PDB file of C-alpha atoms (C1' of nucleotides) in Angstrom:
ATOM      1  CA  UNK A   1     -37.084  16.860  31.037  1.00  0.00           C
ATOM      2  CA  UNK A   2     -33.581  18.215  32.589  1.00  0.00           C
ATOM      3  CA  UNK A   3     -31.829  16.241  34.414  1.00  0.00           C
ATOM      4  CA  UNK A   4     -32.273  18.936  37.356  1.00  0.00           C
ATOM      5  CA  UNK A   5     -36.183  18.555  37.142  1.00  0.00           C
ATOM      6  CA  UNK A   6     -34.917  14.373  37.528  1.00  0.00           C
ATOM      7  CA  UNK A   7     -33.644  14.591  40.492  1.00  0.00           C
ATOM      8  CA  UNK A   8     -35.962  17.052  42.326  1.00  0.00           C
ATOM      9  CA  UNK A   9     -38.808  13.980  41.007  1.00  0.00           C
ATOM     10  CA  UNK A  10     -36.704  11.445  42.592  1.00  0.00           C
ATOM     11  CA  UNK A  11     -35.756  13.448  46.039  1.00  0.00           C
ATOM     12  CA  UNK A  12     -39.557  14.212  46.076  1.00  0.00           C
ATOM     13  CA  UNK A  13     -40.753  10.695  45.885  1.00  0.00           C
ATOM     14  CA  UNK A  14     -38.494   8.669  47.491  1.00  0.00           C
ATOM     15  CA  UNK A  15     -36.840  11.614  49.945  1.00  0.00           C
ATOM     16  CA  UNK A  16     -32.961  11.530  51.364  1.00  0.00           C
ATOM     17  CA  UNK A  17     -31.185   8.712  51.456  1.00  0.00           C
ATOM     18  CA  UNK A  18     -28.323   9.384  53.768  1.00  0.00           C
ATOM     19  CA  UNK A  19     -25.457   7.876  51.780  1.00  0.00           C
ATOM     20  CA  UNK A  20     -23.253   5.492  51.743  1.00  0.00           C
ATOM     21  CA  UNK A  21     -23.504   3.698  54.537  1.00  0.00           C
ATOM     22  CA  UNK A  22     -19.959   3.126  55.940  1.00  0.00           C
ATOM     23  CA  UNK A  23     -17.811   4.255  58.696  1.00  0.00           C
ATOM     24  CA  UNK A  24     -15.096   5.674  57.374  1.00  0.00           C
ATOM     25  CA  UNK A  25     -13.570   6.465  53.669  1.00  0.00           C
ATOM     26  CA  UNK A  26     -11.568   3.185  53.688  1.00  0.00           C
ATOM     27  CA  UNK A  27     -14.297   0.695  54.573  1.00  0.00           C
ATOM     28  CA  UNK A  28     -16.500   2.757  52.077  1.00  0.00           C
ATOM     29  CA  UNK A  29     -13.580   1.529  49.743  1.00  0.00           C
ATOM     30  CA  UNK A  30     -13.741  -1.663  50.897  1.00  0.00           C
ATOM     31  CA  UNK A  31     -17.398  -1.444  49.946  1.00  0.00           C
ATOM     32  CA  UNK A  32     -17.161   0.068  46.259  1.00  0.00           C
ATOM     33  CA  UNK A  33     -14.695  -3.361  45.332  1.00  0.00           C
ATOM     34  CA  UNK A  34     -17.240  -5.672  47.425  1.00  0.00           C
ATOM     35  CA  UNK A  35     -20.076  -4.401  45.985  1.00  0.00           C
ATOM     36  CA  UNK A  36     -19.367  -5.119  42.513  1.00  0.00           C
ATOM     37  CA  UNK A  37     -22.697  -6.677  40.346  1.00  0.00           C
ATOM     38  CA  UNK A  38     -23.684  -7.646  44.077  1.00  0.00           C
ATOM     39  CA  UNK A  39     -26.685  -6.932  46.090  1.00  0.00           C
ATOM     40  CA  UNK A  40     -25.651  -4.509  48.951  1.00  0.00           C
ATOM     41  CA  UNK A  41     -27.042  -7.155  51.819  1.00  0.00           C
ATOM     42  CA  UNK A  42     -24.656  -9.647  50.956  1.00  0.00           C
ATOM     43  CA  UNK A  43     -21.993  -7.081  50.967  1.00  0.00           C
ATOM     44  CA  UNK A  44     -22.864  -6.117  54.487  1.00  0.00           C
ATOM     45  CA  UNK A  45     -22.600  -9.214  55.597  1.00  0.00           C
ATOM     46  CA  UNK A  46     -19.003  -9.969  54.360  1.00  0.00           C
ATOM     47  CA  UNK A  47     -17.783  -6.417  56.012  1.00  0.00           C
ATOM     48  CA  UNK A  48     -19.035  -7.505  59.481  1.00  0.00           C
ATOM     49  CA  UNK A  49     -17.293 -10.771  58.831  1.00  0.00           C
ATOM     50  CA  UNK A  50     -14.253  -8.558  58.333  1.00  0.00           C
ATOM     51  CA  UNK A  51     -14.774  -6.310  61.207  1.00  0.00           C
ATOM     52  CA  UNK A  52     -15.525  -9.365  63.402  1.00  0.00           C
ATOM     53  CA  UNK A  53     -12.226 -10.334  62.479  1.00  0.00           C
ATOM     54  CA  UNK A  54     -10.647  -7.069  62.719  1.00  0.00           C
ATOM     55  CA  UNK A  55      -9.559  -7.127  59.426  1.00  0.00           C
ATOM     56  CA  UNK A  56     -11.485  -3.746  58.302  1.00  0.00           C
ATOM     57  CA  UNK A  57      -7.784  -2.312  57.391  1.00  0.00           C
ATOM     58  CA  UNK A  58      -5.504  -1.757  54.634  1.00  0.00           C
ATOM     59  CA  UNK A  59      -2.705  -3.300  56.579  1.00  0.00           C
ATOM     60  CA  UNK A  60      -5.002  -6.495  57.937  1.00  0.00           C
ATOM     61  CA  UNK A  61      -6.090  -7.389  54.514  1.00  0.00           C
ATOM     62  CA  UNK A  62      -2.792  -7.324  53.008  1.00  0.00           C
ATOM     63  CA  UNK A  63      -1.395  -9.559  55.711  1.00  0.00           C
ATOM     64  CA  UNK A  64      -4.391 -12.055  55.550  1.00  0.00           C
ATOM     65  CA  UNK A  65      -4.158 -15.277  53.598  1.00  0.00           C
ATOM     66  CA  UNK A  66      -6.260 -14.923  50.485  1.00  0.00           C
ATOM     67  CA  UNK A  67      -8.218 -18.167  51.314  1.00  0.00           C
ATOM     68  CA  UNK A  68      -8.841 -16.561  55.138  1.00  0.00           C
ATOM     69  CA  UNK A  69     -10.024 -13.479  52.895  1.00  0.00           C
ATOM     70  CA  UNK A  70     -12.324 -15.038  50.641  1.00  0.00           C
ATOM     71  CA  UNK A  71     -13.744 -16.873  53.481  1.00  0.00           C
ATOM     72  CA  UNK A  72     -14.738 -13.422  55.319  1.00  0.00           C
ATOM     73  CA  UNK A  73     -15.735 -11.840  51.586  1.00  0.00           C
ATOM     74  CA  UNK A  74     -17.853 -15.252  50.807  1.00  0.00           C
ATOM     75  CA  UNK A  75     -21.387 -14.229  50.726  1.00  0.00           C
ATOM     76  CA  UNK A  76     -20.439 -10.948  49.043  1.00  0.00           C
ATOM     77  CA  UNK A  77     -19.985 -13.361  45.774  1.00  0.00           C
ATOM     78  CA  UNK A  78     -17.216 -13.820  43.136  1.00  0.00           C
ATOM     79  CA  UNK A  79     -14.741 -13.909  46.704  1.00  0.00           C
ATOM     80  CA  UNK A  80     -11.425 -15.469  44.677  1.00  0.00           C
ATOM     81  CA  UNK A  81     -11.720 -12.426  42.260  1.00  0.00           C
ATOM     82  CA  UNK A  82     -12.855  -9.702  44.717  1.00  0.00           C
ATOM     83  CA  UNK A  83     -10.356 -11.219  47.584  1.00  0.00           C
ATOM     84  CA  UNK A  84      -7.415 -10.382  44.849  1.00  0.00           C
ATOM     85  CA  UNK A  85      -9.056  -7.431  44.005  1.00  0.00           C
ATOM     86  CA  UNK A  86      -8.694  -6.389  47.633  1.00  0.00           C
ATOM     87  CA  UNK A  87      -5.499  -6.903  47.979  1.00  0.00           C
ATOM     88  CA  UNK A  88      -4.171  -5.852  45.409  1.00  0.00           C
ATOM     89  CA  UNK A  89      -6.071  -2.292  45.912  1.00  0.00           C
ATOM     90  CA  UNK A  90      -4.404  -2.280  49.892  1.00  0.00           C
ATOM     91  CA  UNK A  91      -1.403  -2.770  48.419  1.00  0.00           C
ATOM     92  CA  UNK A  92      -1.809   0.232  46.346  1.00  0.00           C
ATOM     93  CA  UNK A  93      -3.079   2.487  49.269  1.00  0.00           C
ATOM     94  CA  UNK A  94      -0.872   1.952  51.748  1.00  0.00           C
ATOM     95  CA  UNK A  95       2.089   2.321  49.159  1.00  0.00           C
ATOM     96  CA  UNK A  96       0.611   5.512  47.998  1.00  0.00           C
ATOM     97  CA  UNK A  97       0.035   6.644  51.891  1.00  0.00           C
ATOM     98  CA  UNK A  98      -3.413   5.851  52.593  1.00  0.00           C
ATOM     99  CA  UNK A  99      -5.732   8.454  52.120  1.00  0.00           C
ATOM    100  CA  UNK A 100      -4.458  11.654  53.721  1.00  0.00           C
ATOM    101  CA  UNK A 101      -2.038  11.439  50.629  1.00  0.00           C
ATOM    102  CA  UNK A 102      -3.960  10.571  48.270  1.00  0.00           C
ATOM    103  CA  UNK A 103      -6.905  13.515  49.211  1.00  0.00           C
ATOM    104  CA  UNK A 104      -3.864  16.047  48.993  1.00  0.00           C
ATOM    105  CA  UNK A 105      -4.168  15.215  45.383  1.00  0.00           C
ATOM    106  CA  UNK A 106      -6.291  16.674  42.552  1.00  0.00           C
ATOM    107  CA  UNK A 107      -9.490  14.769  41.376  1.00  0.00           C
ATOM    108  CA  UNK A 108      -8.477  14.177  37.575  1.00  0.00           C
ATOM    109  CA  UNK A 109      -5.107  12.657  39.090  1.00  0.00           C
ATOM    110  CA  UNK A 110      -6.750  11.161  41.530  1.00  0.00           C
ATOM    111  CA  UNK A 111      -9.219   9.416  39.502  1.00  0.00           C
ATOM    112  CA  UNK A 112      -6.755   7.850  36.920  1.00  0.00           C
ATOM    113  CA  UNK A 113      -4.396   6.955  40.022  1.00  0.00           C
ATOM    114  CA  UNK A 114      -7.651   4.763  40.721  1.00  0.00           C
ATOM    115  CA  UNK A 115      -7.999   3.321  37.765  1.00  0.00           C
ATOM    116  CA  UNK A 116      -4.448   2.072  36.897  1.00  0.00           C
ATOM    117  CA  UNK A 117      -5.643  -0.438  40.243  1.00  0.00           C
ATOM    118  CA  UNK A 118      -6.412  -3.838  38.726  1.00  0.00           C
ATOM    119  CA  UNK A 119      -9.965  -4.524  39.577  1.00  0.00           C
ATOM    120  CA  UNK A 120     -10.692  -0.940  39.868  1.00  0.00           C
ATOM    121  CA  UNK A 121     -13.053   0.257  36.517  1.00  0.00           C
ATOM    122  CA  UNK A 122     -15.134   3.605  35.923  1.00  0.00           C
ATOM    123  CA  UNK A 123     -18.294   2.351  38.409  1.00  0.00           C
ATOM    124  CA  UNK A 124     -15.495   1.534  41.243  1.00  0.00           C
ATOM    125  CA  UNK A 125     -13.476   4.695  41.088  1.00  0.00           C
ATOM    126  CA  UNK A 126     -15.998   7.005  41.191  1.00  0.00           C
ATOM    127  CA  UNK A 127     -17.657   5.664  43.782  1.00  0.00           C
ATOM    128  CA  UNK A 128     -14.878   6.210  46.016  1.00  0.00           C
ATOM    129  CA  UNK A 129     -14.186   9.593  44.574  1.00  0.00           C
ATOM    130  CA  UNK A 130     -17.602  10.792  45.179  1.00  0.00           C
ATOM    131  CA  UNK A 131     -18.615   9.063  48.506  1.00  0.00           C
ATOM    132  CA  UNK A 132     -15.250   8.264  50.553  1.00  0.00           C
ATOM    133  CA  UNK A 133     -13.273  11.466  48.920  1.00  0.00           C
ATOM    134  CA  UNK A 134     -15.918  13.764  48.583  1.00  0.00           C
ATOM    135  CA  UNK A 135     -15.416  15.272  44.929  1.00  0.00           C
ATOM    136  CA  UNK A 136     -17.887  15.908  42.861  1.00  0.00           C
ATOM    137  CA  UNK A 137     -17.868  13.487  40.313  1.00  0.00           C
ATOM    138  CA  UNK A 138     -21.160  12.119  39.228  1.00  0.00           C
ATOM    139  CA  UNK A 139     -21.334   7.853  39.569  1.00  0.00           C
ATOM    140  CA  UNK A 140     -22.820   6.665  36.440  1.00  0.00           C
ATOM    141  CA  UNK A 141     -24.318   2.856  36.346  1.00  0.00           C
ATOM    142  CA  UNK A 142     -26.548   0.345  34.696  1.00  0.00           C
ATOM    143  CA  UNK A 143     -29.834   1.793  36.773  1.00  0.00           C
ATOM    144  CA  UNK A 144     -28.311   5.171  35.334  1.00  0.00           C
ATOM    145  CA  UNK A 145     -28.176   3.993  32.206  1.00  0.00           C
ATOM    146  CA  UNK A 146     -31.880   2.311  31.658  1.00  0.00           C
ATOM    147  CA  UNK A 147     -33.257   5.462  33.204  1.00  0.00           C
ATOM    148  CA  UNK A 148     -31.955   8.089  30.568  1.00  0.00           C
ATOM    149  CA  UNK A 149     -32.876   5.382  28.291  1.00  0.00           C
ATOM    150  CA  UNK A 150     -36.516   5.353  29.061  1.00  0.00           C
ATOM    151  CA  UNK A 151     -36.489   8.836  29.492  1.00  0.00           C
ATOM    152  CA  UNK A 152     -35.591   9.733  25.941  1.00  0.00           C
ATOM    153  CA  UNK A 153     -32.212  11.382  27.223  1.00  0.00           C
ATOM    154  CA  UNK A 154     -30.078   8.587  26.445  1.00  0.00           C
ATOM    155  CA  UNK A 155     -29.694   6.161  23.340  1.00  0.00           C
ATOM    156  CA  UNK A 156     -27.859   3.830  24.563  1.00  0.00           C
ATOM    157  CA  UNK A 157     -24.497   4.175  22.676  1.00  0.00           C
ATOM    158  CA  UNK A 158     -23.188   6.767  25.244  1.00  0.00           C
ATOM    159  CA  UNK A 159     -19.441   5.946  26.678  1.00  0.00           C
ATOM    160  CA  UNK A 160     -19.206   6.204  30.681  1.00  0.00           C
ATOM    161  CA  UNK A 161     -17.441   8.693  30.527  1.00  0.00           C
ATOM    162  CA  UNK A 162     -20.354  10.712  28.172  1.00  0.00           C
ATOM    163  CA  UNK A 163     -23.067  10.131  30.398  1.00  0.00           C
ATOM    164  CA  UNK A 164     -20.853  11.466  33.396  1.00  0.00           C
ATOM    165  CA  UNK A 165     -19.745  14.752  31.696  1.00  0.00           C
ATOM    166  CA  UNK A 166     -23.657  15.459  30.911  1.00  0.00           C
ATOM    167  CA  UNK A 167     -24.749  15.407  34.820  1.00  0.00           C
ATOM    168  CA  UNK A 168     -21.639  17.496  35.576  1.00  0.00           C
ATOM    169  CA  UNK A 169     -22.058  20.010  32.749  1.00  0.00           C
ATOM    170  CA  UNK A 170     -25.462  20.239  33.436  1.00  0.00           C
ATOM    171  CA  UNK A 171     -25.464  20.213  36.944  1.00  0.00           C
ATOM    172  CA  UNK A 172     -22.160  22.139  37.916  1.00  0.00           C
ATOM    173  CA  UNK A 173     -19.431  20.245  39.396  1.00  0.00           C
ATOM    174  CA  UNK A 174     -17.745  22.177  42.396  1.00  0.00           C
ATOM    175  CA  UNK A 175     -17.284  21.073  45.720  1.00  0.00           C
ATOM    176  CA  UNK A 176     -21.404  22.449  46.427  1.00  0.00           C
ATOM    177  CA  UNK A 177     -22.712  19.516  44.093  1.00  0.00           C
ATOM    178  CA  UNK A 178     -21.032  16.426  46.422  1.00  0.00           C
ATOM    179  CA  UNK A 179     -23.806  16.642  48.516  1.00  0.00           C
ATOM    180  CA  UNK A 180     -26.033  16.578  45.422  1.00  0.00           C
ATOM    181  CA  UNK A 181     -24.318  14.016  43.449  1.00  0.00           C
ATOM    182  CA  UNK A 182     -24.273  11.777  46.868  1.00  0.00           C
ATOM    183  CA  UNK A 183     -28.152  11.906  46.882  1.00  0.00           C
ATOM    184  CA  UNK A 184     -28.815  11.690  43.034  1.00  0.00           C
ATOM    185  CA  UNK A 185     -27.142   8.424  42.870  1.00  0.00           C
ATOM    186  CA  UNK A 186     -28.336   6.963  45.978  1.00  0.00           C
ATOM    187  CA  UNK A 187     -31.977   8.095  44.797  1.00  0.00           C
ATOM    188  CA  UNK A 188     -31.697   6.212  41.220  1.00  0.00           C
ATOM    189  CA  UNK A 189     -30.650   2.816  43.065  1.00  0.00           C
ATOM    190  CA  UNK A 190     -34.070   3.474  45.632  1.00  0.00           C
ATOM    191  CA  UNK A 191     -36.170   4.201  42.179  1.00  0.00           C
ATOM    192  CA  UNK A 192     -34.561   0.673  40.703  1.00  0.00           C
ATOM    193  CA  UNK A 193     -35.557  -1.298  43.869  1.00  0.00           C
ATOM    194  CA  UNK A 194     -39.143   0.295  44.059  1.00  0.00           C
ATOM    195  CA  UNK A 195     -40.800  -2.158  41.779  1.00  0.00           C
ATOM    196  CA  UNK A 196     -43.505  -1.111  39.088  1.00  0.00           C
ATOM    197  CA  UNK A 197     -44.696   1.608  41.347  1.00  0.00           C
ATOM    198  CA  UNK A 198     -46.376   4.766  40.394  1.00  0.00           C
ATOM    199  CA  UNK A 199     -43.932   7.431  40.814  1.00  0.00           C
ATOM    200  CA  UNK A 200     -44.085  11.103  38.546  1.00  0.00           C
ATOM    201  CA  UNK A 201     -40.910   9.210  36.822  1.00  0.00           C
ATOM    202  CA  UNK A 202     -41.450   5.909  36.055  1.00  0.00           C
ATOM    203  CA  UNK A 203     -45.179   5.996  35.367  1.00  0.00           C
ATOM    204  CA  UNK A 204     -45.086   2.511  36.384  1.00  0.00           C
ATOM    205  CA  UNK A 205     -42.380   1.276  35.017  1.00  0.00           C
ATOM    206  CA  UNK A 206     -38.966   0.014  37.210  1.00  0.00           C
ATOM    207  CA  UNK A 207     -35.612  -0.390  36.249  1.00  0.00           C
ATOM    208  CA  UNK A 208     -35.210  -4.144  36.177  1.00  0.00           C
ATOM    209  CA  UNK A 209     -33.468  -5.428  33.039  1.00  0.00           C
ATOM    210  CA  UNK A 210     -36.344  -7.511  31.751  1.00  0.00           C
ATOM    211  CA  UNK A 211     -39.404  -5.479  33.313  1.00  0.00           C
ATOM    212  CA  UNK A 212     -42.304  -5.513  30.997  1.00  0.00           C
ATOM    213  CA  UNK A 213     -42.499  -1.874  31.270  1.00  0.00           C
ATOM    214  CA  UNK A 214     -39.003  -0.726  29.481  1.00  0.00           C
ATOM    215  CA  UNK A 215     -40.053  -1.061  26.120  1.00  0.00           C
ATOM    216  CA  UNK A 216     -42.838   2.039  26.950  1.00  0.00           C
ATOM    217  CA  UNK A 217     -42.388   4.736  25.672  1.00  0.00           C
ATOM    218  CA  UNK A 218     -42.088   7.605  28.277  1.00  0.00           C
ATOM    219  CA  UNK A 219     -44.441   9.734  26.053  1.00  0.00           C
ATOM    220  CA  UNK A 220     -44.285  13.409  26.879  1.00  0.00           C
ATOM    221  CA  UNK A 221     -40.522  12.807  29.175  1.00  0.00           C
ATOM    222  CA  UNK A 222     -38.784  14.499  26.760  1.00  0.00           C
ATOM    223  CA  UNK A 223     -40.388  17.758  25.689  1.00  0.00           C
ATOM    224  CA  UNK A 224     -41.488  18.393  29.670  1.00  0.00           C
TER     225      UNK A 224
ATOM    226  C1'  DA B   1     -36.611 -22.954  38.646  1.00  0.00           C
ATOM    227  C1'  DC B   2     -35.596 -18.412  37.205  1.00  0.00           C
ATOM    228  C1'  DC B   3     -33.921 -13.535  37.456  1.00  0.00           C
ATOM    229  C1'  DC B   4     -31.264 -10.199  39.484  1.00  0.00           C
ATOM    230  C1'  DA B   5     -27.602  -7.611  42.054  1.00  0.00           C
ATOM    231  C1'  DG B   6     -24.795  -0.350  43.659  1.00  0.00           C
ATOM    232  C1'  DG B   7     -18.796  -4.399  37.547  1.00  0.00           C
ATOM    233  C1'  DG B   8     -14.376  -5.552  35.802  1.00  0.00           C
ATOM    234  C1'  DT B   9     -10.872  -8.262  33.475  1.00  0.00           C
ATOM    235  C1'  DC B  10      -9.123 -11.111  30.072  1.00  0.00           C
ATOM    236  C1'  DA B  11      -8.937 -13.805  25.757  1.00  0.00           C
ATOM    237  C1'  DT B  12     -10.300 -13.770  21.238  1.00  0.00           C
ATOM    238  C1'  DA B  13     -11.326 -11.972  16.263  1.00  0.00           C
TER     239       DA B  13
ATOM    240  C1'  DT C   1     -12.597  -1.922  19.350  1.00  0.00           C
ATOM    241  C1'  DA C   2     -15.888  -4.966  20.269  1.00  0.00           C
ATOM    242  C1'  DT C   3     -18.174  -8.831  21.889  1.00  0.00           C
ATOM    243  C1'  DG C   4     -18.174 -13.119  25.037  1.00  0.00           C
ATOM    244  C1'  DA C   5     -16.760 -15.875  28.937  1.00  0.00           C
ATOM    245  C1'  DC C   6     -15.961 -15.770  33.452  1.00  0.00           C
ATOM    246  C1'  DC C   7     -16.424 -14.830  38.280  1.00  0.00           C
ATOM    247  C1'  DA C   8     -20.438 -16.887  42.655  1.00  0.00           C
ATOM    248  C1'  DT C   9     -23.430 -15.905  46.691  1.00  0.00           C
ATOM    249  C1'  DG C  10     -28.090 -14.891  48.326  1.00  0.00           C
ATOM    250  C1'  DG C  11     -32.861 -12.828  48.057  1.00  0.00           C
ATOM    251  C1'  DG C  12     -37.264 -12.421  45.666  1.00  0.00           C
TER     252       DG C  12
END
DNA sequence: ACCCAGGGTCATA
DNA sequence: TATGACCATGGG
């Protein structure tokens, strides 16, 4: 099973996704902080509070009070750590000159620029590489994770940073995989939410951290 | 009532 | 460097 063969599974039984859902590259940001070990509904619902509010900008949330803030962020969850998290990443991009600076530079720079931001990690950063800067970096995370794992491909020892060199070794990493990266992450969320369903991939198993069906073995995954 | 969610930081050993 | 504690709302 390549990791090619994967993806063309996923795109077959779940089709295009069409992400990330955001306006522009900042509130896509905006959305990668927010969305942090929280559902993506509740993380909707604290960026209309901010639009509502007009306070979908680098400059607005600076100048906001942080309890204002966490008030707008509230149902996104952990709001005192994501509203400093927030802020402290505006801060950041409007010293560094928003994003028509920052997309002048190269992606390795680009990427550790990200994470030196406090409340900015591996997850976070590429995330806004790959979906609000358009590089082809692949976005590696726990869903990721259990599905190598129950595919055979993975152990479960692997650094971040491992498991994202394999997908873009194996699957090329110019500017022509963004498009596929976008999809192949988006597509390994869907196949999380889709519960115990029969798909070619799962063979009934989802991606939930206690389902029933993770200690299976895959069977014949590997040598496909 | 429980489990989970499109993680990351910080203190401790 | 490697665990553990902590953050917190909302849906199933």
């Amino acid at each position: 099973m390549t990791l090619r063969r994967v993806f063309h599974l996923l795109l077959r039984s779940y089709g295009p996704q069409h992400w990330w859902p955001g306006d522009s590259p900042f509130e896509v940001m905006v959305g990668a902080i927010l969305t942090q070990n929280t559902a993506w509904g509740n993380v909707e619902k604290a960026i209309h509070h901010l639009r509502a509010n007009d306070a979908l900008s680098p400059e607005a949330i600076t100048a906001s009070l942080p309890g204002v803030l966490a008030g707008w962020i509230r149902p996104a969850g952990y709001f005192n750590v994501k509203t400093a998290r927030l802020q402290n990443f505006c801060r950041w991009y409007l010293a560094a000159g928003a994003f028509d600076a920052l997309q002048r530079l190269n992606t390795s720079t680009l990427r550790q620029r990200l994470l030196a931001v406090n409340g900015v990690g591996p997850e976070t950063a590429d995330d806004m590489l790959l979906y609000a800067f358009e590089r082809p970096v692949f976005v590696i995370d726990a869903y990721t994770r259990r599905l190598l794992l129950r595919l055979g491909l993975a152990h479960g020892e692997e650094s971040y940073d491992k498991l994202r060199h394999a997908f873009e070794q194996q699957l090329g990493a110019t500017r022509r995989q963004v498009a596929l990266f976008n999809e192949y992450h988006a597509l390994i969320v869907m196949h999380a939410k889709v519960r115990c369903r029969k798909t070619p991939l799962c063979r009934g198993c989802c991606l939930l951290r206690n389902c029933p069906h993770g200690r299976h073995e895959v069977g014949t995954a590997r040598g496909d």
